[in-house]
Short mmCIF file of C-alpha atoms and ligand atoms in Angstrom, two decimals:
data_model
loop_
_atom_site.label_atom_id
_atom_site.label_comp_id
_atom_site.label_asym_id
_atom_site.label_seq_id
_atom_site.Cartn_x
_atom_site.Cartn_y
_atom_site.Cartn_z
CA MET A 17 -5.54 7.58 -23.43
CA LYS A 18 -5.20 10.49 -21.10
CA ILE A 19 -5.11 9.15 -17.56
CA LEU A 20 -5.04 11.13 -14.34
CA PHE A 21 -4.14 9.49 -11.03
CA THR A 22 -5.20 11.24 -7.86
CA ALA A 23 -3.46 9.87 -4.79
CA SER A 24 -2.53 11.09 -1.33
CA GLU A 25 0.95 9.59 -1.59
CA CYS A 26 3.28 8.48 -4.34
CA VAL A 27 6.78 7.01 -4.45
CA PRO A 28 9.43 8.48 -4.63
CA PHE A 29 8.00 11.72 -3.25
CA VAL A 30 6.03 10.70 -0.17
CA LYS A 31 5.23 7.28 1.23
CA THR A 32 3.56 5.85 4.31
CA GLY A 33 2.44 2.51 2.82
CA GLY A 34 1.68 0.37 -0.20
CA LEU A 35 -0.53 2.98 -1.91
CA ALA A 36 2.56 5.09 -2.58
CA ASP A 37 4.36 2.12 -4.12
CA VAL A 38 1.40 1.34 -6.36
CA ALA A 39 0.85 4.89 -7.62
CA GLY A 40 4.59 5.41 -8.09
CA ALA A 41 5.14 2.17 -10.01
CA LEU A 42 1.95 1.80 -12.06
CA ALA A 43 1.98 5.33 -13.53
CA PRO A 44 5.35 4.99 -15.35
CA VAL A 45 4.39 1.54 -16.67
CA LEU A 46 1.19 2.97 -18.17
CA ALA A 47 3.22 5.85 -19.61
CA LYS A 48 5.58 3.35 -21.20
CA LEU A 49 2.58 1.74 -22.89
CA GLY A 50 2.09 5.05 -24.66
CA HIS A 51 -0.56 6.73 -22.53
CA ASP A 52 -0.45 10.32 -21.33
CA VAL A 53 -0.28 9.71 -17.58
CA ARG A 54 -0.36 12.43 -14.98
CA VAL A 55 -0.43 12.09 -11.19
CA VAL A 56 -1.73 14.64 -8.69
CA VAL A 57 -0.60 14.55 -5.07
CA PRO A 58 -0.65 17.10 -2.24
CA MET A 59 2.49 19.18 -1.81
CA TYR A 60 3.47 17.96 1.65
CA THR A 61 6.39 19.45 3.58
CA ALA A 62 7.60 15.86 3.91
CA ILE A 63 8.52 15.80 0.21
CA ASP A 64 12.30 15.86 0.05
CA SER A 65 13.84 19.18 -0.96
CA LYS A 66 15.72 17.29 -3.68
CA TRP A 67 12.37 16.89 -5.46
CA GLN A 68 11.03 20.29 -4.47
CA HIS A 69 14.00 21.93 -6.21
CA GLN A 70 13.15 20.13 -9.45
CA MET A 71 9.53 21.32 -9.50
CA GLU A 72 8.33 24.08 -11.78
CA PHE A 73 5.60 26.43 -10.71
CA GLN A 74 2.66 26.23 -13.15
CA LEU A 75 -0.15 28.44 -11.92
CA HIS A 76 -2.30 29.24 -8.94
CA PHE A 77 -6.01 29.63 -8.34
CA ASP A 78 -8.49 29.86 -5.48
CA VAL A 79 -10.49 26.87 -4.34
CA GLN A 80 -13.95 27.57 -3.01
CA LEU A 81 -14.60 25.47 0.11
CA GLY A 82 -17.97 26.56 1.46
CA TRP A 83 -17.42 30.11 2.69
CA ARG A 84 -13.63 29.80 2.43
CA ARG A 85 -11.48 30.71 -0.55
CA GLN A 86 -8.19 28.87 -0.31
CA TYR A 87 -5.04 29.39 -2.34
CA CYS A 88 -3.86 26.47 -4.46
CA GLY A 89 -0.53 26.54 -6.24
CA VAL A 90 0.35 23.89 -8.82
CA GLN A 91 3.93 22.67 -9.06
CA MET A 92 4.99 20.27 -11.77
CA LEU A 93 7.74 17.73 -12.24
CA ARG A 94 8.34 15.28 -15.09
CA LYS A 95 9.88 11.91 -14.38
CA ASP A 96 10.00 8.61 -16.28
CA GLY A 97 7.48 9.78 -18.84
CA VAL A 98 4.93 10.82 -16.18
CA THR A 99 3.84 14.37 -15.33
CA TYR A 100 3.41 14.90 -11.60
CA TYR A 101 1.39 17.79 -10.22
CA PHE A 102 1.71 18.87 -6.61
CA LEU A 103 -1.15 20.89 -5.12
CA ASP A 104 0.30 23.41 -2.80
CA ASN A 105 -1.40 25.01 0.16
CA LYS A 106 0.79 25.56 3.19
CA TYR A 107 -2.16 25.68 5.60
CA TYR A 108 -3.32 22.17 4.65
CA PHE A 109 -0.13 20.39 3.69
CA GLY A 110 2.68 22.44 5.21
CA ARG A 111 2.62 20.29 8.32
CA PRO A 112 5.17 17.97 9.91
CA TYR A 113 2.98 14.91 9.21
CA VAL A 114 1.23 13.37 6.22
CA TYR A 115 -1.94 12.13 7.87
CA GLY A 116 -3.95 12.51 10.91
CA LEU A 117 -3.04 14.74 13.75
CA GLY A 118 -4.92 17.96 13.11
CA GLY A 119 -8.52 16.74 13.29
CA ASP A 120 -9.32 18.43 9.98
CA GLU A 121 -8.58 15.59 7.58
CA TYR A 122 -12.01 16.05 5.97
CA GLU A 123 -11.11 19.63 5.12
CA ARG A 124 -7.60 18.82 3.87
CA TYR A 125 -8.81 16.12 1.47
CA SER A 126 -11.96 18.00 0.49
CA PHE A 127 -9.62 20.77 -0.55
CA PHE A 128 -7.48 18.26 -2.43
CA CYS A 129 -10.42 16.64 -4.29
CA ARG A 130 -12.01 19.92 -5.31
CA ALA A 131 -8.67 21.43 -6.29
CA VAL A 132 -7.92 18.43 -8.55
CA LEU A 133 -11.12 19.02 -10.51
CA ASP A 134 -10.77 22.79 -10.61
CA ALA A 135 -7.18 22.58 -11.81
CA LEU A 136 -7.89 20.50 -14.92
CA PRO A 137 -9.23 23.21 -17.28
CA LEU A 138 -6.57 25.62 -16.04
CA LEU A 139 -3.88 23.07 -16.87
CA ASP A 140 -5.66 22.42 -20.15
CA PHE A 141 -5.70 18.71 -19.41
CA LYS A 142 -8.91 16.84 -20.06
CA PRO A 143 -8.39 13.23 -18.94
CA ASP A 144 -10.35 10.35 -20.43
CA VAL A 145 -10.14 8.63 -17.09
CA ILE A 146 -9.54 9.84 -13.58
CA HIS A 147 -8.21 7.00 -11.48
CA ALA A 148 -8.77 7.93 -7.82
CA HIS A 149 -7.00 6.00 -5.06
CA ASP A 150 -8.34 5.35 -1.56
CA TRP A 151 -10.57 7.50 0.62
CA GLN A 152 -8.48 10.66 0.40
CA SER A 153 -9.46 10.84 -3.28
CA GLY A 154 -12.97 9.41 -2.78
CA MET A 155 -14.69 12.75 -3.25
CA VAL A 156 -13.23 13.18 -6.74
CA PRO A 157 -15.70 10.80 -8.47
CA ALA A 158 -18.53 12.09 -6.25
CA LEU A 159 -17.95 15.79 -6.89
CA LEU A 160 -17.40 15.10 -10.58
CA LYS A 161 -20.76 13.38 -10.97
CA ILE A 162 -22.72 15.67 -8.65
CA GLN A 163 -21.31 19.13 -9.33
CA TYR A 164 -19.17 19.10 -12.48
CA ALA A 165 -20.52 16.58 -15.02
CA HIS A 166 -23.05 19.04 -16.51
CA LEU A 167 -20.17 21.26 -17.68
CA PRO A 168 -18.95 20.34 -21.19
CA PHE A 169 -15.30 20.15 -20.09
CA TYR A 170 -16.04 17.40 -17.57
CA SER A 171 -18.97 15.58 -19.15
CA LYS A 172 -16.96 12.80 -20.83
CA ILE A 173 -14.51 12.06 -18.03
CA ARG A 174 -14.89 8.55 -16.60
CA THR A 175 -13.72 7.48 -13.16
CA VAL A 176 -12.09 4.43 -11.59
CA PHE A 177 -11.82 4.17 -7.84
CA THR A 178 -9.31 1.80 -6.28
CA ILE A 179 -9.62 0.42 -2.76
CA HIS A 180 -6.16 -0.12 -1.35
CA ASN A 181 -7.45 -0.76 2.14
CA LEU A 182 -11.13 -0.80 3.03
CA GLN A 183 -10.38 -0.35 6.73
CA TYR A 184 -9.52 3.30 6.27
CA GLN A 185 -12.66 5.04 5.01
CA GLY A 186 -12.43 8.70 5.97
CA ILE A 187 -15.49 8.94 8.22
CA PHE A 188 -16.51 12.41 9.39
CA GLY A 189 -19.53 14.43 10.48
CA ILE A 190 -22.00 15.26 7.73
CA LYS A 191 -22.30 18.90 8.82
CA GLU A 192 -18.54 19.41 8.65
CA VAL A 193 -18.28 17.92 5.17
CA GLN A 194 -21.31 19.86 3.96
CA ASP A 195 -19.71 23.00 5.31
CA VAL A 196 -16.67 22.60 3.07
CA LEU A 197 -18.12 20.87 0.03
CA GLY A 198 -21.59 22.36 -0.15
CA LEU A 199 -23.33 19.06 -0.85
CA GLY A 200 -27.06 19.63 -0.34
CA ASP A 201 -29.27 17.78 2.15
CA GLY A 202 -30.85 15.68 -0.60
CA LEU A 203 -27.55 13.88 -1.16
CA TRP A 204 -27.33 12.49 2.36
CA SER A 205 -29.43 9.36 2.01
CA SER A 206 -28.05 5.84 2.40
CA ASP A 207 -28.03 5.20 -1.37
CA LYS A 208 -25.81 8.26 -1.87
CA LEU A 209 -23.40 9.87 0.56
CA GLU A 210 -24.77 9.05 4.02
CA CYS A 211 -23.19 6.08 5.80
CA PHE A 212 -24.45 5.04 9.24
CA GLY A 213 -25.19 8.65 10.14
CA CYS A 214 -21.84 9.95 8.90
CA ALA A 215 -20.07 11.21 5.82
CA ASN A 216 -17.74 8.57 4.39
CA PHE A 217 -15.24 9.48 1.67
CA MET A 218 -14.61 5.85 0.72
CA LYS A 219 -18.32 5.30 0.24
CA ALA A 220 -18.51 8.44 -1.92
CA GLY A 221 -15.87 6.93 -4.20
CA LEU A 222 -17.63 3.56 -4.29
CA VAL A 223 -21.06 5.01 -5.11
CA TYR A 224 -20.07 7.54 -7.75
CA SER A 225 -17.18 5.95 -9.65
CA ASP A 226 -17.82 4.22 -12.98
CA ALA A 227 -15.67 1.24 -12.04
CA ILE A 228 -14.21 0.02 -8.76
CA THR A 229 -11.04 -1.95 -8.45
CA THR A 230 -9.17 -3.42 -5.57
CA VAL A 231 -5.68 -4.74 -5.39
CA SER A 232 -6.09 -8.51 -5.56
CA PRO A 233 -8.73 -10.92 -6.87
CA SER A 234 -9.13 -12.61 -3.47
CA TYR A 235 -9.66 -9.32 -1.63
CA ALA A 236 -12.25 -8.37 -4.28
CA GLU A 237 -14.17 -11.51 -3.31
CA GLU A 238 -13.61 -11.10 0.42
CA ILE A 239 -14.90 -7.54 0.70
CA THR A 240 -18.32 -8.65 -0.52
CA THR A 241 -18.69 -10.50 2.81
CA ALA A 242 -19.54 -9.07 6.21
CA TYR A 243 -16.30 -10.42 7.74
CA TYR A 244 -14.05 -8.37 5.46
CA GLY A 245 -16.51 -5.75 4.22
CA GLU A 246 -15.96 -3.17 6.97
CA ARG A 247 -19.69 -2.32 6.95
CA LEU A 248 -19.58 -1.46 3.24
CA ASP A 249 -20.10 -5.04 2.03
CA GLY A 250 -23.76 -4.40 1.14
CA LEU A 251 -22.79 -1.55 -1.16
CA ILE A 252 -19.90 -3.54 -2.61
CA ARG A 253 -22.21 -6.49 -3.32
CA ALA A 254 -24.59 -4.09 -5.05
CA ARG A 255 -21.72 -2.89 -7.26
CA LYS A 256 -20.18 -6.31 -7.83
CA ASP A 257 -20.60 -6.07 -11.60
CA SER A 258 -18.35 -3.01 -11.66
CA LEU A 259 -15.77 -4.43 -9.24
CA PHE A 260 -12.45 -5.84 -10.47
CA GLY A 261 -9.57 -7.37 -8.54
CA VAL A 262 -6.24 -6.47 -10.14
CA LEU A 263 -3.16 -7.78 -8.39
CA ASN A 264 -0.50 -5.21 -7.59
CA GLY A 265 2.99 -5.60 -8.89
CA ILE A 266 6.19 -4.29 -7.35
CA ASP A 267 8.85 -2.06 -8.81
CA ILE A 268 11.17 -4.81 -10.01
CA GLY A 269 13.86 -2.22 -10.76
CA GLU A 270 13.98 -0.99 -7.18
CA TYR A 271 13.57 -4.44 -5.66
CA ASN A 272 16.24 -6.36 -7.47
CA PRO A 273 18.84 -8.25 -5.41
CA GLU A 274 21.21 -8.22 -8.38
CA THR A 275 21.49 -4.43 -8.46
CA ASP A 276 19.97 -3.11 -5.21
CA PRO A 277 22.44 -0.53 -3.84
CA LEU A 278 20.79 -0.57 -0.40
CA ILE A 279 21.73 -4.16 0.49
CA TYR A 280 25.13 -5.29 1.77
CA ALA A 281 26.05 -7.43 -1.24
CA ASN A 282 24.27 -8.22 -4.48
CA TYR A 283 23.26 -11.72 -5.45
CA SER A 284 21.11 -13.53 -7.96
CA GLN A 285 19.22 -16.76 -8.33
CA LYS A 286 22.23 -18.21 -10.14
CA ASP A 287 24.70 -17.23 -7.46
CA MET A 288 23.28 -17.05 -3.96
CA THR A 289 26.56 -16.92 -2.06
CA ASN A 290 26.14 -13.27 -1.19
CA LYS A 291 22.75 -13.84 0.40
CA ALA A 292 24.65 -15.45 3.29
CA LYS A 293 26.82 -12.34 3.47
CA ASN A 294 23.70 -10.19 3.77
CA LYS A 295 22.50 -12.36 6.61
CA ALA A 296 25.81 -12.19 8.45
CA MET A 297 26.05 -8.39 8.15
CA LEU A 298 22.43 -7.98 9.18
CA GLN A 299 22.93 -10.16 12.24
CA HIS A 300 25.97 -8.09 13.11
CA ASP A 301 24.24 -4.72 12.63
CA LEU A 302 21.15 -5.72 14.58
CA GLY A 303 23.06 -7.28 17.47
CA LEU A 304 21.85 -10.79 16.71
CA LYS A 305 24.13 -13.78 17.31
CA GLU A 306 26.24 -14.15 14.17
CA ASP A 307 25.47 -17.69 13.12
CA PRO A 308 24.75 -18.68 9.51
CA ASP A 309 22.81 -21.79 10.55
CA VAL A 310 20.18 -20.16 12.74
CA PRO A 311 17.13 -19.41 10.56
CA LEU A 312 16.26 -15.72 10.62
CA ILE A 313 12.62 -14.63 10.33
CA ALA A 314 11.94 -11.02 9.32
CA MET A 315 8.85 -8.85 9.64
CA VAL A 316 8.56 -5.45 7.94
CA GLY A 317 5.39 -3.41 8.03
CA ARG A 318 2.97 -1.27 9.94
CA LEU A 319 2.63 -2.52 13.51
CA THR A 320 -1.16 -2.73 13.57
CA ASN A 321 -3.78 -5.41 14.17
CA GLN A 322 -4.20 -5.84 10.41
CA LYS A 323 -0.77 -7.44 10.20
CA GLY A 324 -1.67 -10.31 12.55
CA LEU A 325 0.55 -9.16 15.37
CA ASP A 326 -1.79 -10.41 18.06
CA LEU A 327 -1.03 -13.92 16.79
CA VAL A 328 2.68 -13.19 17.13
CA ASP A 329 2.10 -11.80 20.63
CA CYS A 330 0.23 -14.95 21.61
CA VAL A 331 2.96 -17.46 20.68
CA LEU A 332 6.16 -15.40 20.65
CA GLY A 333 7.49 -17.33 23.65
CA ASP A 334 6.96 -20.63 21.80
CA VAL A 335 8.61 -19.31 18.63
CA MET A 336 11.59 -18.11 20.64
CA LYS A 337 12.03 -21.58 22.16
CA GLU A 338 13.02 -22.77 18.69
CA ASN A 339 16.49 -22.40 17.25
CA VAL A 340 15.51 -19.20 15.44
CA GLN A 341 16.07 -15.45 15.25
CA MET A 342 13.60 -12.67 14.52
CA ALA A 343 14.13 -9.17 13.12
CA VAL A 344 11.24 -6.72 13.18
CA LEU A 345 11.03 -3.34 11.44
CA GLY A 346 7.91 -1.23 11.71
CA MET A 347 6.07 1.69 13.18
CA GLY A 348 2.63 1.69 14.70
CA ASP A 349 0.61 0.88 17.76
CA ALA A 350 2.24 1.22 21.18
CA GLN A 351 0.89 -2.21 22.10
CA TYR A 352 3.26 -3.78 19.57
CA THR A 353 6.24 -1.48 19.93
CA ASN A 354 6.06 -2.29 23.66
CA LEU A 355 5.84 -6.00 22.89
CA PHE A 356 8.88 -6.02 20.64
CA SER A 357 10.91 -3.67 22.87
CA TRP A 358 10.29 -6.06 25.73
CA ALA A 359 11.07 -9.07 23.56
CA GLU A 360 14.36 -7.55 22.42
CA GLN A 361 15.48 -7.38 26.05
CA GLN A 362 14.00 -10.75 26.94
CA TYR A 363 15.52 -12.61 23.96
CA ARG A 364 18.75 -10.70 23.61
CA GLY A 365 20.73 -11.82 20.58
CA LYS A 366 17.71 -13.73 19.24
CA LEU A 367 15.27 -10.94 18.49
CA ALA A 368 15.91 -7.41 17.25
CA ALA A 369 13.33 -4.68 16.68
CA ARG A 370 13.61 -1.25 15.08
CA PHE A 371 10.78 1.26 15.12
CA ALA A 372 11.39 3.64 12.24
CA MET A 373 10.56 4.22 8.61
CA ASP A 374 13.86 3.00 7.23
CA HIS A 375 13.88 1.97 3.57
CA GLY A 376 17.53 0.95 3.64
CA LEU A 377 17.02 -1.36 6.59
CA ALA A 378 13.84 -2.74 5.02
CA HIS A 379 15.82 -3.77 1.92
CA LYS A 380 18.52 -5.30 4.13
CA LEU A 381 15.92 -7.35 5.97
CA TYR A 382 14.35 -8.61 2.75
CA ALA A 383 17.82 -9.63 1.53
CA GLY A 384 19.30 -10.96 4.76
CA ALA A 385 16.47 -13.01 6.23
CA ASP A 386 15.64 -16.65 5.51
CA PHE A 387 11.91 -16.31 6.12
CA PHE A 388 9.41 -13.47 6.01
CA LEU A 389 6.43 -13.67 8.37
CA MET A 390 3.14 -12.00 7.41
CA PRO A 391 0.19 -13.54 9.28
CA SER A 392 -2.27 -10.78 8.35
CA LEU A 393 -5.85 -10.67 9.60
CA PHE A 394 -6.68 -9.22 6.21
CA GLU A 395 -4.41 -8.12 3.38
CA PRO A 396 -5.75 -6.23 0.34
CA CYS A 397 -2.64 -7.18 -1.62
CA GLY A 398 0.55 -6.91 0.38
CA LEU A 399 3.79 -5.98 -1.30
CA SER A 400 6.19 -7.27 1.32
CA GLN A 401 5.60 -10.94 0.53
CA MET A 402 6.33 -10.30 -3.16
CA ILE A 403 9.48 -8.36 -2.30
CA SER A 404 10.57 -11.26 -0.07
CA LEU A 405 9.95 -13.79 -2.83
CA ARG A 406 12.08 -11.72 -5.16
CA TYR A 407 14.94 -11.68 -2.63
CA GLY A 408 14.79 -15.44 -2.08
CA THR A 409 13.33 -15.00 1.40
CA VAL A 410 10.65 -17.62 1.91
CA PRO A 411 7.30 -16.16 2.98
CA ILE A 412 5.21 -17.61 5.81
CA VAL A 413 1.76 -16.07 5.45
CA ARG A 414 -1.91 -16.43 6.27
CA GLU A 415 -4.11 -17.31 3.29
CA THR A 416 -6.00 -14.08 2.90
CA GLY A 417 -6.39 -11.43 0.19
CA GLY A 418 -3.32 -10.85 -1.92
CA LEU A 419 -1.26 -13.20 0.25
CA ARG A 420 -3.51 -16.02 -0.93
CA ASP A 421 -3.02 -14.93 -4.54
CA THR A 422 0.77 -14.76 -4.41
CA VAL A 423 2.00 -17.38 -1.92
CA LEU A 424 1.24 -21.04 -2.47
CA SER A 425 2.09 -23.40 0.36
CA TYR A 426 4.78 -25.99 -0.20
CA ASN A 427 3.22 -29.35 -0.94
CA ASP A 428 5.34 -32.34 0.03
CA TYR A 429 3.63 -34.71 -2.38
CA ASP A 430 3.81 -32.86 -5.66
CA GLN A 431 6.58 -30.43 -4.60
CA THR A 432 4.63 -27.34 -5.63
CA GLY A 433 4.51 -24.01 -3.82
CA ASN A 434 6.73 -21.03 -3.08
CA GLY A 435 6.27 -20.57 0.68
CA PHE A 436 4.35 -21.70 3.72
CA THR A 437 0.77 -20.76 4.55
CA PHE A 438 -2.02 -21.34 7.08
CA LEU A 439 -5.71 -20.61 6.73
CA ASN A 440 -7.40 -19.91 10.06
CA TYR A 441 -6.64 -16.80 12.05
CA ASN A 442 -5.22 -18.82 14.89
CA ALA A 443 -1.91 -18.35 16.70
CA HIS A 444 -1.17 -22.06 17.05
CA ASP A 445 -1.87 -22.70 13.38
CA MET A 446 0.71 -20.00 12.67
CA LEU A 447 3.12 -21.52 15.18
CA SER A 448 2.90 -24.97 13.65
CA VAL A 449 3.50 -23.64 10.14
CA ILE A 450 6.55 -21.71 11.40
CA GLN A 451 7.79 -24.92 13.03
CA ARG A 452 7.17 -26.79 9.78
CA ALA A 453 9.25 -24.25 7.88
CA LEU A 454 12.05 -24.49 10.45
CA VAL A 455 12.14 -28.29 10.15
CA TYR A 456 12.71 -27.98 6.40
CA TYR A 457 15.43 -25.41 7.09
CA THR A 458 17.36 -27.68 9.43
CA GLU A 459 16.63 -31.09 7.95
CA GLN A 460 15.84 -30.62 4.26
CA ARG A 461 17.57 -27.45 3.15
CA ASP A 462 17.17 -28.45 -0.50
CA VAL A 463 13.42 -27.82 -0.16
CA ILE A 464 14.15 -24.29 1.04
CA HIS A 465 16.52 -23.80 -1.89
CA THR A 466 13.79 -24.93 -4.30
CA LEU A 467 11.31 -22.49 -2.75
CA GLN A 468 13.87 -19.68 -2.95
CA ALA A 469 14.56 -20.35 -6.61
CA ARG A 470 10.87 -20.51 -7.40
CA GLY A 471 10.21 -17.26 -5.56
CA MET A 472 13.08 -15.47 -7.27
CA SER A 473 12.00 -16.52 -10.75
CA GLY A 474 8.39 -15.34 -10.30
CA ASP A 475 7.01 -12.41 -12.27
CA TYR A 476 6.05 -9.56 -9.90
CA SER A 477 6.24 -6.82 -12.50
CA TRP A 478 3.40 -4.48 -13.36
CA THR A 479 3.23 -5.65 -16.97
CA HIS A 480 0.22 -7.92 -16.61
CA SER A 481 -1.73 -5.71 -14.16
CA ALA A 482 -1.12 -2.53 -16.16
CA ALA A 483 -2.69 -4.26 -19.16
CA GLU A 484 -5.70 -5.16 -17.02
CA TYR A 485 -6.13 -1.54 -15.92
CA VAL A 486 -5.92 -0.43 -19.53
CA LYS A 487 -8.70 -2.89 -20.39
CA ILE A 488 -10.89 -1.40 -17.65
CA TYR A 489 -10.18 2.16 -18.83
CA GLU A 490 -10.97 1.18 -22.42
CA LYS A 491 -14.25 -0.40 -21.43
CA LEU A 492 -15.34 2.82 -19.73
P1 LIG B 14 0.51 -1.73 3.69
O1 LIG B 14 0.22 -1.00 2.41
O2 LIG B 14 -0.66 -2.40 4.32
O3 LIG B 14 1.28 -0.91 4.67
P2 LIG B 14 2.17 -3.42 1.98
O4 LIG B 14 2.86 -4.74 2.22
O5 LIG B 14 1.21 -3.37 0.83
O6 LIG B 14 1.49 -2.97 3.33
O7 LIG B 14 3.27 -2.29 1.70
C1 LIG B 14 4.10 -1.84 2.71
C2 LIG B 14 5.32 -1.20 2.07
O8 LIG B 14 5.91 -0.31 2.99
C3 LIG B 14 6.40 -2.23 1.73
O9 LIG B 14 7.14 -1.72 0.64
C4 LIG B 14 7.25 -2.25 3.01
O10 LIG B 14 8.57 -2.68 2.78
C5 LIG B 14 7.20 -0.78 3.39
N1 LIG B 14 7.36 -0.53 4.84
C6 LIG B 14 6.43 -0.72 5.81
N2 LIG B 14 6.91 -0.34 7.00
C7 LIG B 14 8.17 0.09 6.79
C8 LIG B 14 9.21 0.62 7.64
N3 LIG B 14 9.02 0.77 8.95
N4 LIG B 14 10.37 0.98 7.07
C9 LIG B 14 10.56 0.84 5.73
N5 LIG B 14 9.64 0.36 4.88
C10 LIG B 14 8.46 -0.01 5.40
#
């Protein structure tokens, strides 16, 4: 099959979150299965010059955005069997950020979505399936159905839209979006593009795609409810027959403790001695007390409400009363950077926090910690808990979304499980499960070793999920 991914970020070129990991890892796996896979992303300034130097200019054309005609250059790079296209317009993407600050996100991603469709005949690539990811690509299925499908070139193209995070929907004024995309008044009813008085790119993707997927079976169930549905649950329930939950994998080549060049020392399930070395070096580098017997809990991720940080805020004092250390790496809301900056001073030698996008340090935390804490309010899939499992770092998570599908709580009676979990979004439930984990660490270390071994031998590859995507494509 000919498959085109459209995504606003993709590893290794540009990444702010899990979407980039998914696009970057799934595409080569599909290519390996023999499909012709191409990926389109915006040509951001943030893309490392190392990659920019390897790109080849293909062609350029003008994109009509309402009354504007905007230049679009297409750069191309081939890697691991996948063809990557980068849509280049300095006005929209030549900025020192990926998302957000300019107030014209609707125009940047309208440009992107229209340019994707316009580029296809020029590149002489007619995909069987366009697989659009998250709201930034939401207008691709919509424009295709509304404005392009009557043209022979486009008439047979089918679309899949994947929700990586329903919280981010791309909500803008209708007038503004009409101004750039020229979508007539008749399209702005609640069964089409209108959403609570606004334009909503995520909704556009959900209404007009042929199939919808999200990144774990549990999240696929959850988003049909009002609690998790982010005001789109009614629409999602209406499209339930076309909705599939496909669990993400991780790049098991990049995240491999046996070969990872970013960690202090490599180790494997068979020989874990060097995991202790990683912990010691990490403690040293982060200014934590160097003690192999103090359990170290890591957190890596965006510092936002989604990640359950208000629970951590609520009981941090109680956690710190335990014989424990914490290491936090993330960027995000000032509320939480303030919290952890304060805590680093308050619990000197016991808690360390770094506020940066630092892939090397992230790997070191996954390798060096004993536990990984992820008490998310909601979690479409979550990659961090799978990475932790692979590094023998025992996850402590809330049972929601993909966390529920990947982490099974240790059961004392039948000795099953690969981590520790709690169900209710409640700080003291989280606290007691952390305390439970710490008791095993100090009193029954063999249980922790069993959980580590089980985590490290799990299959987190894309093999199974890629096959499920192929099935969905074939059905369309
Ligand atoms: P989300 O997509 O909600 O941000 P995921 O768990 O699905 O969360 O994916 C987050 C990815 O980004 C993981 O690979 C994680 O290690 C990485 N990550 C998040 N924050 C940072 C950071 N500050 N530095 C390095 N890597 C980070």
